[in-house]
Coordinates of C-alpha atoms in Angstrom, one line a residue:
X1 CA -16.6 71.1 -20.9
X2 CA -19.1 72.6 -18.5
X3 CA -19.4 71.3 -15.0
X4 CA -22.6 69.4 -14.1
X5 CA -25.3 71.5 -12.7
X6 CA -27.1 71.5 -9.4
X7 CA -29.9 69.3 -10.8
X8 CA -27.3 66.6 -11.9
X9 CA -26.2 66.2 -8.3
X10 CA -29.8 66.3 -7.0
X11 CA -30.8 63.3 -9.1
X12 CA -28.7 61.0 -6.9
X13 CA -30.8 59.8 -3.9
X14 CA -29.2 60.5 -0.4
X15 CA -29.1 56.8 0.4
X16 CA -27.2 56.1 -2.8
X17 CA -24.7 58.9 -2.0
X18 CA -24.1 57.5 1.5
X19 CA -23.7 54.0 0.2
X20 CA -21.2 55.1 -2.4
X21 CA -19.2 57.0 0.2
X22 CA -19.2 54.0 2.6
X23 CA -18.2 51.7 -0.3
X24 CA -15.4 54.1 -1.3
X25 CA -14.1 54.3 2.3
X26 CA -14.1 50.5 2.7
X27 CA -12.3 50.1 -0.6
X28 CA -9.8 52.7 0.4
X29 CA -9.0 50.9 3.6
X30 CA -8.6 47.5 1.8
X31 CA -6.6 49.0 -1.0
X32 CA -4.3 50.7 1.5
X33 CA -3.9 47.4 3.3
X34 CA -3.0 45.7 0.0
X35 CA -0.5 48.5 -0.9
X36 CA 1.0 48.2 2.6
X37 CA 1.5 44.4 2.7
X38 CA 2.2 44.4 6.4
X39 CA 1.8 40.8 7.6
X40 CA -0.4 41.6 10.5
X41 CA -2.9 43.9 8.7
X42 CA -3.6 41.8 5.6
X43 CA -7.3 41.1 5.0
X44 CA -6.8 37.4 5.9
X45 CA -6.1 38.5 9.5
X46 CA -9.8 39.5 9.8
X47 CA -10.7 35.8 10.1
X48 CA -7.4 34.1 10.7
X49 CA -5.7 35.2 14.0
X50 CA -4.7 33.7 17.3
X51 CA -7.4 33.1 19.8
X52 CA -5.8 35.5 22.3
X53 CA -6.0 38.4 19.8
X54 CA -9.3 40.3 20.0
X55 CA -11.5 40.1 16.8
X56 CA -11.5 43.9 16.5
X57 CA -7.7 44.3 16.7
X58 CA -6.9 43.7 13.0
X59 CA -9.7 45.9 11.6
X60 CA -8.7 48.7 14.0
X61 CA -5.1 48.6 12.9
X62 CA -6.2 48.5 9.2
X63 CA -8.4 51.6 9.8
X64 CA -5.7 53.5 11.8
X65 CA -3.2 52.8 9.0
X66 CA -5.6 54.3 6.4
X67 CA -7.1 57.0 8.6
X68 CA -5.0 59.9 7.5
X69 CA -5.7 59.1 3.9
X70 CA -9.4 58.9 4.7
X71 CA -9.3 62.3 6.4
X72 CA -7.7 63.8 3.3
X73 CA -10.2 62.0 1.0
X74 CA -13.3 63.3 2.8
X75 CA -11.8 66.8 3.2
X76 CA -11.2 67.0 -0.5
X77 CA -14.7 65.6 -1.2
X78 CA -16.3 68.2 1.1
X79 CA -14.3 70.9 -0.8
X80 CA -14.8 69.7 -4.4
X81 CA -17.9 67.5 -4.2
X82 CA -16.1 64.9 -6.4
X83 CA -16.0 61.6 -4.6
X84 CA -14.0 59.4 -7.0
X85 CA -11.5 62.2 -7.7
X86 CA -11.0 62.9 -4.0
X87 CA -10.4 59.3 -3.0
X88 CA -8.1 58.7 -6.0
X89 CA -5.9 61.8 -5.1
X90 CA -5.7 60.8 -1.4
X91 CA -4.6 57.3 -2.4
X92 CA -2.0 58.7 -4.8
X93 CA -0.5 60.8 -2.0
X94 CA -0.3 57.6 0.1
X95 CA 1.3 55.8 -2.8
X96 CA 4.1 58.4 -2.9
X97 CA 4.8 57.7 0.8
X98 CA 4.9 54.0 0.1
X99 CA 7.2 54.6 -2.8
X100 CA 9.6 56.5 -0.7
X101 CA 9.5 53.7 1.9
X102 CA 10.2 51.1 -0.8
X103 CA 13.2 53.1 -1.9
X104 CA 14.6 53.4 1.6
X105 CA 14.0 49.7 2.3
X106 CA 15.7 48.7 -0.9
X107 CA 18.9 50.7 0.0
X108 CA 18.9 50.5 3.8
X109 CA 16.6 47.6 4.7
X110 CA 14.8 49.8 7.2
X111 CA 11.4 51.5 6.9
X112 CA 10.6 55.2 6.9
X113 CA 10.7 57.0 10.2
X114 CA 9.1 60.4 11.1
X115 CA 12.5 62.1 11.1
X116 CA 13.0 61.2 7.5
X117 CA 10.5 63.8 6.5
X118 CA 12.9 66.4 7.7
X119 CA 14.8 65.6 4.5
X120 CA 12.2 67.5 2.5
X121 CA 13.7 70.7 3.8
X122 CA 17.1 69.6 2.4
X123 CA 15.9 69.2 -1.2
X124 CA 17.2 72.7 -2.2
X125 CA 20.5 72.2 -0.4
X126 CA 21.9 69.3 -2.5
X127 CA 19.3 66.8 -1.2
X128 CA 17.5 66.6 -4.6
X129 CA 20.7 65.8 -6.4
X130 CA 21.6 63.1 -3.9
X131 CA 18.1 61.6 -3.9
X132 CA 18.0 61.6 -7.7
X133 CA 20.9 59.2 -7.7
X134 CA 18.7 56.6 -6.0
X135 CA 15.6 57.1 -8.1
X136 CA 15.4 54.9 -11.2
X137 CA 14.6 56.7 -14.5
X138 CA 14.3 60.2 -13.0
X139 CA 13.2 61.8 -16.3
X140 CA 10.4 59.2 -16.8
X141 CA 9.2 59.7 -13.2
X142 CA 9.0 63.5 -13.7
X143 CA 7.1 63.0 -16.9
X144 CA 4.7 60.5 -15.2
X145 CA 4.1 62.9 -12.4
X146 CA 3.3 65.8 -14.8
X147 CA 1.0 63.5 -16.8
X148 CA -0.8 62.4 -13.6
X149 CA -1.3 66.1 -12.5
X150 CA -2.8 66.9 -16.0
X151 CA -5.1 63.9 -15.8
X152 CA -6.2 64.8 -12.3
X153 CA -7.1 68.3 -13.6
X154 CA -9.1 66.9 -16.5
X155 CA -10.8 64.4 -14.1
X156 CA -11.8 67.1 -11.7
X157 CA -13.5 68.9 -14.6
X158 CA -15.5 66.0 -16.0
X159 CA -16.5 64.0 -12.9
X160 CA -20.1 65.0 -11.9
X161 CA -20.4 66.3 -8.4
X162 CA -22.1 64.0 -5.9
X163 CA -23.4 66.9 -3.7
X164 CA -25.4 69.9 -4.6
X165 CA -23.5 73.2 -4.7
X166 CA -25.6 74.7 -1.9
X167 CA -25.8 74.9 1.0
X168 CA -22.1 75.8 0.7
X169 CA -21.6 76.7 4.4
X170 CA -22.0 73.2 5.7
X171 CA -19.5 71.8 3.2
X172 CA -17.0 74.5 4.0
X173 CA -17.2 73.9 7.7
X174 CA -16.9 70.1 7.1
X175 CA -13.9 70.6 4.9
X176 CA -12.2 73.0 7.4
X177 CA -12.8 70.6 10.2
X178 CA -11.4 67.6 8.3
X179 CA -8.3 69.4 7.1
X180 CA -7.8 70.7 10.6
X181 CA -8.0 67.2 12.0
X182 CA -5.5 66.0 9.5
X183 CA -3.1 68.9 10.2
X184 CA -3.3 68.3 14.0
X185 CA -2.6 64.6 13.4
X186 CA 0.5 65.3 11.3
X187 CA 1.6 68.0 13.8
X188 CA 1.5 65.4 16.6
X189 CA -1.1 67.1 18.8
X190 CA -1.2 65.0 22.0
X191 CA -4.9 64.4 21.7
X192 CA -4.2 61.8 19.0
X193 CA -2.1 59.7 21.3
X194 CA -5.3 58.3 22.6
X195 CA -6.0 56.8 19.2
X196 CA -2.4 55.9 18.2
X197 CA -1.7 54.2 21.5
X198 CA 0.8 51.3 21.9
X199 CA -1.6 49.5 24.3
X200 CA -4.4 49.8 21.8
X201 CA -2.6 49.0 18.6
X202 CA 0.5 47.2 19.8
X203 CA 4.0 48.5 19.2
X204 CA 7.7 47.4 19.5
X205 CA 9.6 50.7 20.0
X206 CA 12.9 48.9 19.7
X207 CA 12.0 47.6 16.3
X208 CA 10.5 49.9 13.6
X209 CA 10.4 47.1 11.2
X210 CA 8.3 44.8 13.4
X211 CA 6.0 47.8 14.3
X212 CA 5.6 48.5 10.6
X213 CA 4.6 44.9 9.9
X214 CA 2.1 44.9 12.8
X215 CA 0.6 48.4 12.3
X216 CA 1.3 49.3 8.7
X217 CA 3.6 51.9 7.4
X218 CA 1.3 54.9 8.1
X219 CA 0.2 53.6 11.4
X220 CA 3.8 52.9 12.6
X221 CA 4.9 56.4 11.5
X222 CA 2.1 58.0 13.5
X223 CA 2.9 55.8 16.5
X224 CA 6.5 56.8 16.6
X225 CA 5.7 60.4 15.8
X226 CA 3.1 60.7 18.6
X227 CA 4.7 58.6 21.2
X228 CA 8.3 59.5 20.7
X229 CA 8.4 62.7 18.6
X230 CA 8.2 65.3 21.3
X231 CA 10.0 63.7 24.3
X232 CA 11.4 66.2 26.7
X233 CA 13.3 64.2 29.2
X234 CA 14.4 65.9 32.4
X235 CA 17.8 65.0 33.7
X236 CA 18.0 63.4 37.2
X237 CA 20.6 65.8 38.7
X238 CA 21.3 63.8 41.9
X239 CA 22.0 60.7 39.8
X240 CA 24.3 62.7 37.5
X241 CA 26.1 64.1 40.5
X242 CA 26.6 60.7 42.0
X243 CA 28.3 59.4 38.9
X244 CA 30.4 62.5 38.5
X245 CA 31.5 62.3 42.1
X246 CA 32.4 58.6 41.6
X247 CA 34.7 59.4 38.7
X248 CA 36.0 62.8 40.0
X249 CA 39.1 61.3 41.7
X250 CA 40.1 59.6 38.5
X251 CA 39.4 62.7 36.4
X252 CA 41.4 64.9 38.8
X253 CA 44.5 62.7 38.4
X254 CA 44.5 63.1 34.6
X255 CA 47.4 65.0 33.0
X256 CA 46.3 68.7 32.8
X257 CA 49.6 70.0 31.5
X258 CA 49.1 72.4 28.7
X259 CA 50.4 71.5 25.3
X260 CA 52.7 74.5 25.3
X261 CA 53.0 77.6 23.1
X262 CA 51.1 77.9 19.8
X263 CA 54.2 76.7 18.0
X264 CA 54.3 73.6 20.2
X265 CA 50.6 72.7 19.9
X266 CA 49.9 70.0 17.3
X267 CA 47.7 70.6 14.3
X268 CA 44.7 68.3 14.5
X269 CA 43.2 66.8 11.4
X270 CA 40.0 64.7 11.7
X271 CA 38.9 62.9 8.5
X272 CA 35.4 61.5 8.3
X273 CA 35.7 59.2 5.3
X274 CA 32.4 58.5 3.5
X275 CA 31.2 54.9 4.0
X276 CA 34.7 53.6 4.7
X277 CA 34.9 50.1 6.0
X278 CA 37.1 47.0 5.4
X279 CA 35.1 44.6 3.1
X280 CA 37.2 41.7 4.2
X281 CA 35.1 41.5 7.4
X282 CA 32.6 39.8 5.0
X283 CA 32.6 36.0 4.6
X284 CA 34.1 34.6 1.4
X285 CA 37.4 36.5 1.0
X286 CA 40.5 34.3 0.9
X287 CA 43.0 34.7 3.8
X288 CA 45.5 37.5 3.1
X289 CA 43.1 39.6 0.9
X290 CA 44.1 43.2 1.6
X291 CA 41.8 45.9 0.2
X292 CA 43.0 48.7 2.5
X293 CA 46.8 48.4 2.4
X294 CA 47.5 52.0 3.6
X295 CA 45.3 51.6 6.6
X296 CA 47.0 48.4 7.6
X297 CA 50.4 49.9 7.0
X298 CA 49.7 52.9 9.2
X299 CA 48.1 50.7 11.9
X300 CA 51.7 49.8 12.8
X301 CA 52.4 53.4 13.7
X302 CA 49.5 54.6 15.8
X303 CA 46.3 53.7 17.7
X304 CA 43.7 51.8 15.8
X305 CA 40.7 49.6 16.3
X306 CA 37.0 49.0 15.4
X307 CA 34.6 51.9 15.8
X308 CA 31.0 51.5 16.9
X309 CA 28.9 54.1 15.0
X310 CA 25.3 55.2 15.5
X311 CA 24.1 54.7 11.9
X312 CA 24.1 52.4 8.9
X313 CA 24.1 53.2 5.2
X314 CA 23.5 56.9 5.6
X315 CA 23.0 59.6 8.2
X316 CA 26.6 60.8 8.2
X317 CA 25.8 63.6 10.6
X318 CA 24.9 61.2 13.4
X319 CA 28.5 59.9 13.5
X320 CA 29.8 63.4 12.8
X321 CA 27.8 64.9 15.7
X322 CA 29.0 62.3 18.2
X323 CA 32.7 62.9 17.2
X324 CA 32.4 66.7 17.5
X325 CA 30.5 66.7 20.8
X326 CA 31.3 63.5 22.7
X327 CA 27.5 63.0 23.1
X328 CA 26.1 59.6 22.4
X329 CA 22.8 59.8 20.4
X330 CA 21.6 56.7 22.2
X331 CA 20.7 59.1 25.0
X332 CA 18.6 61.2 22.7
X333 CA 16.3 58.6 20.9
X334 CA 14.0 61.3 19.6
X335 CA 16.9 62.9 17.6
X336 CA 17.4 61.2 14.2
X337 CA 19.2 64.0 12.4
X338 CA 21.0 66.2 15.0
X339 CA 21.8 69.1 12.8
X340 CA 18.1 69.4 11.8
X341 CA 16.7 68.9 15.3
X342 CA 19.1 70.4 17.7
X343 CA 19.3 74.2 17.5
X344 CA 21.3 76.2 20.1
X345 CA 23.3 79.3 19.8
X346 CA 26.3 77.4 21.1
X347 CA 26.6 73.6 21.0
X348 CA 29.4 72.5 23.4
X349 CA 32.0 70.3 21.9
X350 CA 35.6 69.8 20.9
X351 CA 35.5 72.7 18.4
X352 CA 34.8 75.4 21.0
X353 CA 37.2 73.8 23.4
X354 CA 40.1 74.0 20.9
X355 CA 39.1 77.5 19.8
X356 CA 39.4 78.5 23.4
X357 CA 42.9 77.0 23.5
X358 CA 44.1 79.1 20.6
X359 CA 43.2 76.9 17.7
X360 CA 41.9 78.1 14.3
X361 CA 39.0 75.8 13.5
X362 CA 38.0 74.8 10.0
X363 CA 35.7 72.3 8.2
X364 CA 36.3 71.1 4.7
X365 CA 33.6 69.3 2.6
X366 CA 33.4 69.0 -1.2
X367 CA 29.6 69.3 -1.4
X368 CA 26.8 71.7 -0.9
X369 CA 27.3 73.5 2.4
X370 CA 23.6 73.7 3.1
X371 CA 23.0 69.9 3.0
X372 CA 22.2 68.5 6.4
X373 CA 22.0 72.1 7.6
X374 CA 25.8 72.1 8.1
X375 CA 26.1 75.9 7.4
X376 CA 24.0 76.7 10.5
X377 CA 25.2 73.7 12.5
X378 CA 28.9 74.5 12.1
X379 CA 28.3 78.0 13.3
X380 CA 26.6 76.6 16.4
X381 CA 29.4 74.2 16.9
X382 CA 31.9 77.1 16.8
X383 CA 33.8 76.6 13.5
X384 CA 35.7 79.7 12.3
X385 CA 35.3 78.8 8.6
X386 CA 33.5 76.2 6.5
X387 CA 35.1 75.4 3.1
X388 CA 32.6 73.8 0.8
X389 CA 32.6 72.9 -2.9
X390 CA 32.3 76.5 -4.1
X391 CA 35.5 77.4 -2.2
X392 CA 37.7 74.8 -3.9
X393 CA 40.0 76.0 -6.7
X394 CA 38.2 75.3 -9.9
X395 CA 41.3 73.5 -11.3
X396 CA 41.3 71.1 -8.3
X397 CA 37.6 70.4 -7.8
X398 CA 37.6 67.2 -9.8
X399 CA 34.9 64.6 -9.5
X400 CA 35.6 60.9 -9.4
X401 CA 32.4 59.2 -10.3
X402 CA 29.4 61.3 -9.2
X403 CA 31.1 63.2 -6.4
X404 CA 34.3 65.1 -5.7
X405 CA 37.4 62.9 -5.7
X406 CA 39.2 62.1 -2.5
X407 CA 42.4 63.4 -4.2
X408 CA 40.9 66.9 -4.6
X409 CA 39.5 66.7 -1.1
X410 CA 43.0 65.8 0.3
X411 CA 44.6 68.5 -1.7
X412 CA 42.4 71.0 0.0
X413 CA 43.1 69.6 3.5
X414 CA 46.9 70.0 2.8
X415 CA 46.3 73.6 1.6
X416 CA 44.7 74.4 4.9
X417 CA 47.7 73.2 7.0
X418 CA 50.5 75.9 6.8
X419 CA 53.7 75.2 8.6
X420 CA 53.5 78.4 10.7
X421 CA 50.8 80.4 12.5
X422 CA 48.3 79.3 15.1
X423 CA 47.6 75.6 15.5
X424 CA 44.7 74.4 13.4
X425 CA 41.8 72.0 13.9
X426 CA 40.5 70.8 10.5
X427 CA 37.5 68.6 10.1
X428 CA 37.4 67.0 6.7
X429 CA 34.3 65.2 5.3
X430 CA 34.9 63.3 2.1
X431 CA 32.2 62.3 -0.3
X432 CA 33.7 60.3 -3.2
X433 CA 32.5 56.9 -1.9
X434 CA 28.9 58.1 -1.4
X435 CA 26.2 55.9 -2.9
X436 CA 24.4 54.9 -4.9
X437 CA 26.8 52.3 -6.3
X438 CA 24.9 51.1 -9.4
X439 CA 26.3 53.8 -11.7
X440 CA 29.7 53.3 -13.4
X441 CA 30.3 56.8 -14.8
X442 CA 33.9 57.9 -14.6
X443 CA 35.1 54.5 -13.4
X444 CA 38.0 52.6 -14.9
X445 CA 36.0 49.5 -15.6
X446 CA 39.1 47.3 -16.1
X447 CA 40.4 48.2 -12.7
X448 CA 36.9 47.9 -11.2
X449 CA 36.3 44.4 -12.7
X450 CA 39.5 43.1 -11.3
X451 CA 38.5 43.9 -7.7
X452 CA 37.7 40.6 -5.8
X453 CA 34.4 40.1 -4.1
X454 CA 33.3 37.5 -1.6
X455 CA 32.6 34.1 -3.1
X456 CA 29.0 34.2 -1.8
X457 CA 28.1 37.3 -3.7
X458 CA 26.8 35.7 -6.9
X459 CA 24.1 38.2 -8.0
X460 CA 25.5 40.3 -10.8
X461 CA 24.0 43.6 -9.6
X462 CA 25.2 43.0 -6.0
X463 CA 28.6 42.2 -7.3
X464 CA 28.7 45.3 -9.5
X465 CA 27.7 47.6 -6.7
X466 CA 30.2 46.1 -4.3
X467 CA 33.0 46.5 -6.9
X468 CA 32.0 50.1 -7.6
X469 CA 32.1 50.9 -3.9
X470 CA 35.5 49.3 -3.4
X471 CA 36.9 51.1 -6.4
X472 CA 36.1 54.5 -4.7
X473 CA 36.9 53.3 -1.2
X474 CA 40.4 52.3 -2.2
X475 CA 41.0 55.9 -3.4
X476 CA 40.2 56.9 0.2
X477 CA 42.7 54.4 1.5
X478 CA 45.3 55.8 -1.0
X479 CA 44.7 59.4 0.1
X480 CA 44.9 58.4 3.8
X481 CA 48.4 57.1 3.1
X482 CA 49.3 60.2 1.1
X483 CA 47.9 62.6 3.8
X484 CA 49.8 61.0 6.7
X485 CA 53.1 60.5 4.7
X486 CA 53.0 64.2 3.7
X487 CA 52.2 65.5 7.1
X488 CA 54.9 63.3 8.7
X489 CA 57.5 65.3 6.7
X490 CA 56.5 68.6 8.3
X491 CA 58.4 70.0 11.3
X492 CA 55.1 70.8 12.9
X493 CA 53.6 67.9 14.9
X494 CA 50.2 66.7 13.5
X495 CA 47.5 64.4 14.8
X496 CA 45.5 62.6 12.1
X497 CA 42.3 60.9 13.1
X498 CA 40.7 58.9 10.3
X499 CA 37.5 56.8 10.4
X500 CA 34.5 55.7 8.5
X501 CA 31.1 57.2 9.3
X502 CA 29.1 54.0 8.6
X503 CA 28.9 50.9 6.4
X504 CA 27.8 51.6 2.8
X505 CA 24.2 50.6 1.8
X506 CA 25.1 47.3 0.1
X507 CA 22.4 45.2 1.6
X508 CA 22.1 42.5 -1.1
X509 CA 25.9 41.8 -0.9
X510 CA 25.7 41.6 2.9
X511 CA 22.8 39.2 2.9
X512 CA 24.5 36.9 0.3
X513 CA 27.9 36.8 2.0
X514 CA 27.3 37.5 5.7
X515 CA 30.0 38.6 8.1
X516 CA 32.8 36.7 9.7
X517 CA 31.6 37.7 13.2
X518 CA 28.2 36.1 12.5
X519 CA 26.3 39.4 13.2
X520 CA 24.0 41.3 10.9
X521 CA 24.9 44.4 8.9
X522 CA 23.3 46.8 11.4
X523 CA 25.8 45.9 14.2
X524 CA 29.0 45.9 12.2
X525 CA 31.8 48.3 13.0
X526 CA 34.1 50.5 10.9
X527 CA 37.9 51.1 11.2
X528 CA 39.5 54.1 12.8
X529 CA 43.1 55.1 13.2
X530 CA 44.9 57.9 15.2
X531 CA 48.4 58.9 14.0
X532 CA 50.7 61.3 15.9
X533 CA 53.4 62.3 13.5
X534 CA 55.7 62.9 16.5
X535 CA 55.2 59.4 17.9
X536 CA 55.0 56.9 15.0
X537 CA 57.3 54.3 16.6
X538 CA 54.6 52.4 18.4
X539 CA 51.2 50.8 17.8
X540 CA 48.2 50.0 20.0
X541 CA 44.8 48.6 19.5
X542 CA 41.7 50.0 21.2
X543 CA 38.1 49.6 20.1
X544 CA 35.9 52.6 20.7
X545 CA 32.6 54.4 20.0
X546 CA 32.3 57.5 17.9
X547 CA 31.6 59.6 20.9
X548 CA 34.8 58.4 22.6
X549 CA 37.0 59.7 19.9
X550 CA 37.3 63.4 21.0
X551 CA 38.4 62.4 24.5
X552 CA 41.0 60.0 23.0
X553 CA 42.2 62.7 20.6
X554 CA 42.5 65.4 23.3
X555 CA 44.5 63.1 25.5
X556 CA 46.9 62.4 22.7
X557 CA 47.2 66.1 22.0
X558 CA 48.0 66.8 25.7
X559 CA 44.8 68.8 26.3
X560 CA 43.4 67.0 29.2
X561 CA 41.8 69.7 31.2
X562 CA 38.2 69.1 30.2
X563 CA 36.2 66.9 32.7
X564 CA 33.5 66.0 30.2
X565 CA 35.8 64.5 27.6
X566 CA 37.9 62.9 30.2
X567 CA 34.8 61.2 31.6
X568 CA 33.7 59.9 28.2
X569 CA 37.2 58.4 27.7
X570 CA 37.0 56.7 31.2
X571 CA 33.5 55.2 30.7
X572 CA 34.0 54.4 27.0
X573 CA 35.4 50.9 27.3
X574 CA 32.4 49.8 29.3
X575 CA 29.7 51.4 27.1
X576 CA 31.1 51.7 23.6
X577 CA 29.7 48.4 22.3
X578 CA 26.2 49.6 23.1
X579 CA 26.4 52.1 20.2
X580 CA 24.6 50.8 17.2
X581 CA 22.4 52.0 14.3
X582 CA 19.0 53.1 15.4
X583 CA 17.2 50.0 13.9
X584 CA 19.8 47.5 15.1
X585 CA 18.9 45.0 17.8
X586 CA 19.5 46.5 21.2
X587 CA 22.7 45.3 22.9
X588 CA 22.3 43.4 26.1
X589 CA 23.5 45.2 29.3
X590 CA 24.6 43.8 32.6
X591 CA 23.5 45.5 35.8
X592 CA 26.7 47.5 36.2
X593 CA 26.4 48.7 32.6
X594 CA 22.8 49.7 33.1
X595 CA 23.6 51.8 36.1
X596 CA 26.5 53.5 34.4
X597 CA 24.5 53.9 31.2
X598 CA 21.6 55.6 33.0
X599 CA 24.1 57.9 34.9
X600 CA 25.7 59.0 31.6
X601 CA 22.3 59.5 30.1
X602 CA 21.6 62.2 32.7
X603 CA 25.0 63.7 32.4
X604 CA 24.7 63.9 28.6
X605 CA 21.4 65.7 28.9
X606 CA 23.0 68.3 31.2
X607 CA 25.9 68.6 28.9
X608 CA 23.8 69.3 25.8
X609 CA 21.9 72.0 27.7
X610 CA 25.3 73.5 28.9
X611 CA 24.3 73.0 32.5
X612 CA 27.1 70.5 33.4
X613 CA 30.2 72.5 34.2
X614 CA 28.6 74.4 37.1
X615 CA 27.9 71.0 38.7
X616 CA 31.5 69.8 38.7
X617 CA 32.6 71.8 41.8
X618 CA 29.7 70.2 43.7
X619 CA 30.6 66.7 42.4
X620 CA 34.2 67.3 43.5
X621 CA 33.0 68.4 47.0
X622 CA 30.9 65.2 47.2
X623 CA 33.9 63.1 46.2
X624 CA 36.1 64.8 48.8
X625 CA 33.5 64.5 51.5
X626 CA 33.0 60.8 50.9
X627 CA 36.7 60.2 50.8
X628 CA 36.2 58.2 47.6
X629 CA 39.3 56.4 46.3
X630 CA 40.3 56.8 42.7
X631 CA 37.6 55.2 40.6
X632 CA 38.6 51.7 39.4
X633 CA 38.5 51.7 35.7
X634 CA 39.4 48.1 35.1
X635 CA 36.8 47.0 32.6
X636 CA 38.5 45.2 29.7
X637 CA 38.6 46.9 26.3
X638 CA 35.7 45.4 24.4
X639 CA 36.7 42.3 22.4
X640 CA 38.7 42.7 19.3
X641 CA 37.1 41.3 16.1

């Protein structure tokens, strides 16, 4: 069909064109507000708001929430001259963002954040396969998307243009300017901070959910992106030195005796168990219910406790990064996904420390090596080798459910631990218990259906997902027992550190049952256990944060000559409970904690930039000059559950 001619567009009076565009813009803002559903930007807020709220506040927030879509719509209109098509396409792009947000809220109960868009770069590294598990009716969605694209193509051909073809230069300039404005807004050019300003729009930086309700999804994304997306904090070196000097006497008294020859040094195995937690911390389980018998058995032979982790329901690499570096991500609020946002030739951490002490360092993960950018990140962290799914023997790369079984994963761990040769540090990252949990493929349904759930979980779907999760989680518990029992039979001493990275995303079950400690799901902890096969005759309890674990591990291994990890172990009991998921309520701090916390924030910044070690001699000199006594580390271990 031929496109309408110049005379077709010319028949529309200029006033009518302007009125149509204004009407489309107003409709776009109102429809975006309806799609958003944020309580503080609904149309009713235009005439129903507290007296202390300015009359223009709600319409401004509504406009700012729809503004990127309006820029796209007008840019497309200037380019194509088709008004309805341009606004419809812009609204469709917005709808995709809102759909992604709904998917995240459904599974994690938290809204989209700017860093989530970094996941787009992971789609070709296993991310698409993982995401497809959470999308309902993937084939239908793909068909619907293709149909929508075809319809848009037809629509573009048949809609008559609202503007004349010429003069073309003015439309081209307008289109370029509008697209440029949109690009600079998305890129976070500082100019836009004057528009997306917390004082102007209102913002609760500690609560993305509250900000999303107040400013809309798009508005909140831009507020967080512009106000917190490019923070470059400069460390307060004098404050860092003061804290280092305060703890230097205690650090200097730590056992710095070497672990001995290579044959005497222990192998070290760190197992990050996907979504591992003890479901009996939920209300509604009868006393004596034991869903993790191997964990509880081994707790009688090592150090164990509750672990505060920096994420919930996903974001494994946040916990992983803290354990490998000793750096708390609380001190880097702009970093949501460390392997995607922190890029250095050498990232300091336990891997490089052990490599310098003669260890061979390996990572084992039964999934795509590129996902979460691990291939590059593990090189920066100093791993000698990364064994991923393609490196597993084909006869022993068996899935259990959607992902590689914990049995195959444990088989590979054991293959990487010979009885002779240099000592080994092996990081294992399991994946069997990864969500989503609504699929029952490969599951023994008779075993699954016999798994008990809390009495408060009455919704059939919530019950099914919890049982599916526990089915796979119990395989992790079984393999923990097998791993430790096997390594305990070796002549070579081995340290085994096992922990969960976060709670699984089972929000409906959590909301129905609740937790025994009365807190919400974003502040719950996961179990950890440290076993030394040469010393299995005693047990101890110690709660910790993920970033404390490398210091605790090195002390048990007899490698105590690193002041950074010693410091994290010394301050950990006072600060560990502050570690929470990014969207959790902020933990209260007393004045002493605030002072210590701020000092560690400065030290952590220097550590990441590899500027810390050259300051230790100065800190030691300051401590000696002041005649400071050994620092008193008498804060009680944070309360047991």
